[in-house]
GROMACS .gro file of C-alpha atoms in nm:
model
  191
    1MET     CA    1   6.324   5.110  -0.370
    2ASN     CA    2   6.359   4.806  -0.119
    3CYS     CA    3   6.103   4.946   0.143
    4ARG     CA    4   5.858   5.054  -0.179
    5VAL     CA    5   5.857   4.720  -0.318
    6VAL     CA    6   5.810   4.517   0.029
    7PHE     CA    7   5.567   4.796   0.121
    8HIS     CA    8   5.357   4.724  -0.203
    9PHE     CA    9   5.338   4.363  -0.127
   10LEU     CA   10   5.277   4.389   0.230
   11CYS     CA   11   4.982   4.636   0.220
   12GLY     CA   12   4.876   4.533  -0.132
   13ASN     CA   13   4.524   4.684  -0.192
   14SER     CA   14   4.165   4.572  -0.093
   15LEU     CA   15   4.070   4.547  -0.441
   16THR     CA   16   3.991   4.185  -0.594
   17VAL     CA   17   3.935   4.191  -0.964
   18THR     CA   18   3.760   3.859  -1.020
   19SER     CA   19   3.800   3.847  -1.391
   20TYR     CA   20   4.110   3.772  -1.647
   21ARG     CA   21   4.191   4.062  -1.864
   22TYR     CA   22   4.442   4.120  -2.128
   23ILE     CA   23   4.696   4.378  -1.995
   24SER     CA   24   5.015   4.480  -2.177
   25LEU     CA   25   5.317   4.559  -1.971
   26ALA     CA   26   5.315   4.920  -2.081
   27ASN     CA   27   4.932   4.946  -1.964
   28LEU     CA   28   4.981   4.739  -1.624
   29GLN     CA   29   5.049   5.046  -1.422
   30LEU     CA   30   4.780   5.239  -1.578
   31TYR     CA   31   4.541   4.946  -1.491
   32ARG     CA   32   4.656   4.923  -1.136
   33THR     CA   33   4.586   5.289  -1.091
   34SER     CA   34   4.221   5.294  -1.223
   35ALA     CA   35   4.158   4.953  -1.073
   36THR     CA   36   4.242   5.071  -0.722
   37GLN     CA   37   3.964   5.335  -0.785
   38THR     CA   38   3.690   5.077  -0.786
   39THR     CA   39   3.470   5.073  -0.490
   40ARG     CA   40   3.380   4.777  -0.290
   41GLU     CA   41   3.020   4.795  -0.391
   42ASN     CA   42   3.132   4.769  -0.725
   43GLN     CA   43   3.331   4.478  -0.702
   44HIS     CA   44   3.046   4.248  -0.649
   45ASN     CA   45   2.903   4.322  -0.968
   46VAL     CA   46   3.225   4.200  -1.187
   47LYS     CA   47   3.128   3.868  -1.321
   48THR     CA   48   3.404   3.592  -1.344
   49ASN     CA   49   3.519   3.482  -1.681
   50THR     CA   50   3.810   3.306  -1.814
   51PRO     CA   51   4.042   3.384  -2.089
   52PRO     CA   52   3.898   3.243  -2.427
   53GLU     CA   53   4.084   2.954  -2.564
   54ASN     CA   54   4.176   3.112  -2.902
   55THR     CA   55   4.351   3.409  -2.726
   56THR     CA   56   4.697   3.524  -2.883
   57ASN     CA   57   4.790   3.719  -2.568
   58ASP     CA   58   4.901   3.655  -2.220
   59TRP     CA   59   4.625   3.704  -1.962
   60VAL     CA   60   4.663   3.865  -1.597
   61GLY     CA   61   4.437   3.715  -1.360
   62PRO     CA   62   4.306   3.852  -1.016
   63PRO     CA   63   4.581   3.912  -0.748
   64ASP     CA   64   4.629   3.608  -0.498
   65SER     CA   65   4.474   3.645  -0.178
   66VAL     CA   66   4.807   3.589   0.021
   67SER     CA   67   5.061   3.694  -0.192
   68ASN     CA   68   4.903   3.979  -0.394
   69ILE     CA   69   5.088   3.854  -0.701
   70ARG     CA   70   4.853   3.826  -1.003
   71PRO     CA   71   4.861   3.490  -1.204
   72VAL     CA   72   4.934   3.470  -1.577
   73LYS     CA   73   4.774   3.244  -1.807
   74TYR     CA   74   5.070   3.243  -2.074
   75PHE     CA   75   4.987   3.199  -2.444
   76ILE     CA   76   5.106   2.903  -2.613
   77PRO     CA   77   5.129   2.951  -2.960
   78PRO     CA   78   5.025   2.624  -3.181
   79ASP     CA   79   5.391   2.660  -3.369
   80GLU     CA   80   5.581   2.709  -3.049
   81THR     CA   81   5.939   2.664  -3.137
   82LEU     CA   82   6.189   2.516  -2.875
   83LEU     CA   83   6.339   2.825  -2.811
   84GLU     CA   84   5.995   2.987  -2.731
   85LYS     CA   85   5.906   2.693  -2.515
   86ARG     CA   86   6.243   2.739  -2.305
   87TYR     CA   87   6.159   3.104  -2.279
   88ARG     CA   88   5.796   3.061  -2.165
   89GLU     CA   89   5.889   2.786  -1.925
   90ARG     CA   90   6.150   3.018  -1.762
   91ARG     CA   91   5.925   3.295  -1.738
   92GLN     CA   92   5.692   3.071  -1.569
   93GLU     CA   93   5.953   2.952  -1.308
   94VAL     CA   94   6.034   3.295  -1.233
   95TRP     CA   95   5.667   3.368  -1.153
   96LYS     CA   96   5.628   3.071  -0.944
   97TRP     CA   97   5.951   3.159  -0.757
   98ASN     CA   98   5.819   3.523  -0.685
   99GLN     CA   99   5.482   3.392  -0.579
  100GLU     CA  100   5.643   3.125  -0.335
  101PHE     CA  101   5.837   3.379  -0.195
  102TRP     CA  102   5.567   3.655  -0.123
  103GLU     CA  103   5.316   3.391  -0.009
  104GLU     CA  104   5.550   3.258   0.233
  105HIS     CA  105   5.654   3.614   0.343
  106ASN     CA  106   5.320   3.785   0.366
  107LYS     CA  107   5.195   3.456   0.575
  108LEU     CA  108   5.476   3.525   0.845
  109PHE     CA  109   5.372   3.904   0.822
  110VAL     CA  110   5.008   3.854   0.907
  111GLN     CA  111   5.125   3.590   1.175
  112LYS     CA  112   5.385   3.813   1.366
  113LYS     CA  113   5.123   4.121   1.300
  114LYS     CA  114   4.842   3.925   1.473
  115LYS     CA  115   5.081   3.850   1.778
  116TYR     CA  116   5.200   4.202   1.794
  117VAL     CA  117   4.835   4.357   1.813
  118GLN     CA  118   4.724   4.090   2.054
  119SER     CA  119   5.012   4.144   2.287
  120THR     CA  120   5.019   4.531   2.288
  121LEU     CA  121   4.646   4.559   2.337
  122ALA     CA  122   4.671   4.321   2.620
  123ASP     CA  123   4.951   4.533   2.778
  124LYS     CA  124   4.750   4.847   2.682
  125ARG     CA  125   4.426   4.702   2.860
  126ALA     CA  126   4.633   4.581   3.160
  127SER     CA  127   4.746   4.933   3.225
  128TYR     CA  128   4.414   5.108   3.150
  129LYS     CA  129   4.279   5.335   3.420
  130GLY     CA  130   4.030   5.550   3.232
  131GLU     CA  131   3.660   5.578   3.212
  132GLY     CA  132   3.476   5.396   2.965
  133ASP     CA  133   3.563   5.104   2.736
  134PRO     CA  134   3.945   4.973   2.738
  135PRO     CA  135   4.112   5.035   2.393
  136GLN     CA  136   4.012   4.778   2.107
  137THR     CA  137   4.253   4.899   1.837
  138LEU     CA  138   4.605   5.027   1.793
  139SER     CA  139   4.681   5.376   1.652
  140ALA     CA  140   4.915   5.420   1.358
  141ASP     CA  141   5.195   5.541   1.576
  142GLU     CA  142   5.153   5.208   1.761
  143MET     CA  143   5.165   5.029   1.431
  144SER     CA  144   5.445   5.200   1.287
  145VAL     CA  145   5.638   5.033   1.576
  146PHE     CA  146   5.560   4.689   1.435
  147TYR     CA  147   5.617   4.778   1.070
  148LYS     CA  148   5.955   4.901   1.126
  149ARG     CA  149   6.052   4.608   1.328
  150PHE     CA  150   5.920   4.361   1.063
  151LEU     CA  151   6.123   4.544   0.817
  152ASN     CA  152   6.418   4.550   0.995
  153ASP     CA  153   6.396   4.208   1.107
  154ASN     CA  154   6.356   4.078   0.744
  155TYR     CA  155   6.615   4.335   0.600
  156LYS     CA  156   6.837   4.032   0.495
  157SER     CA  157   6.555   3.839   0.309
  158HIS     CA  158   6.453   4.139   0.104
  159ILE     CA  159   6.802   4.213  -0.001
  160TRP     CA  160   6.843   3.848  -0.088
  161TYR     CA  161   6.510   3.880  -0.289
  162ASN     CA  162   6.589   4.187  -0.474
  163LYS     CA  163   6.929   4.029  -0.574
  164GLU     CA  164   6.769   3.707  -0.680
  165TRP     CA  165   6.473   3.881  -0.869
  166TYR     CA  166   6.730   4.101  -1.070
  167LYS     CA  167   6.927   3.796  -1.155
  168LYS     CA  168   6.636   3.595  -1.266
  169ASN     CA  169   6.489   3.898  -1.465
  170ILE     CA  170   6.809   3.977  -1.623
  171SER     CA  171   6.880   3.619  -1.736
  172LEU     CA  172   6.532   3.633  -1.920
  173LEU     CA  173   6.672   3.922  -2.125
  174TRP     CA  174   6.900   3.712  -2.354
  175PRO     CA  175   6.604   3.439  -2.439
  176ALA     CA  176   6.352   3.706  -2.485
  177LEU     CA  177   6.580   3.878  -2.739
  178GLN     CA  178   6.650   3.553  -2.922
  179VAL     CA  179   6.259   3.481  -2.943
  180ASN     CA  180   6.180   3.813  -3.066
  181VAL     CA  181   6.464   3.813  -3.328
  182SER     CA  182   6.339   3.460  -3.424
  183ARG     CA  183   5.974   3.589  -3.459
  184PHE     CA  184   6.076   3.895  -3.656
  185MET     CA  185   6.276   3.655  -3.898
  186LYS     CA  186   5.976   3.465  -3.948
  187LYS     CA  187   5.759   3.755  -4.035
  188LEU     CA  188   6.008   3.861  -4.284
  189LYS     CA  189   6.012   3.531  -4.452
  190ARG     CA  190   5.632   3.555  -4.474
  191SER     CA  191   5.617   3.872  -4.646
   0.00000   0.00000   0.00000
């Protein structure tokens, strides 16, 4: 699972959605699947818009260009209780922590990848004795050496991230339960 999560954020997808859309957690994976099938030509036809002010849902925005994490515009109900506020703020803190980790991680990845490609191409060109132009790109096998080394070098930080991510998300369960029970009780009192 560690490699799968890391690989998703390292590679991401080339799709850039330029509008906010309401996506329930249950439909997020379905949205990702259908969104990745959009061609680059169609991306330029999507108009930018922002969530309306009178929304009653959280809105998920386009992926960040560096971290590949989608920003979330959290809905703040006008009658938000202190419990709901604490829970929302805690979710925002976890999102911010996640964003910062992947932003730094992916910057490091791009930096090391660039350095690896430059040095490997320089070595290939120096030893090139064939006819025609010297190599301009690396093969998938040559790049796999870099990917493996990068994952191995960052293994401890990925383990740390996974442990922290689980801790932070599990710590949200109790407040989420409290908020949902509180909302349920409000609805019962109204009816």
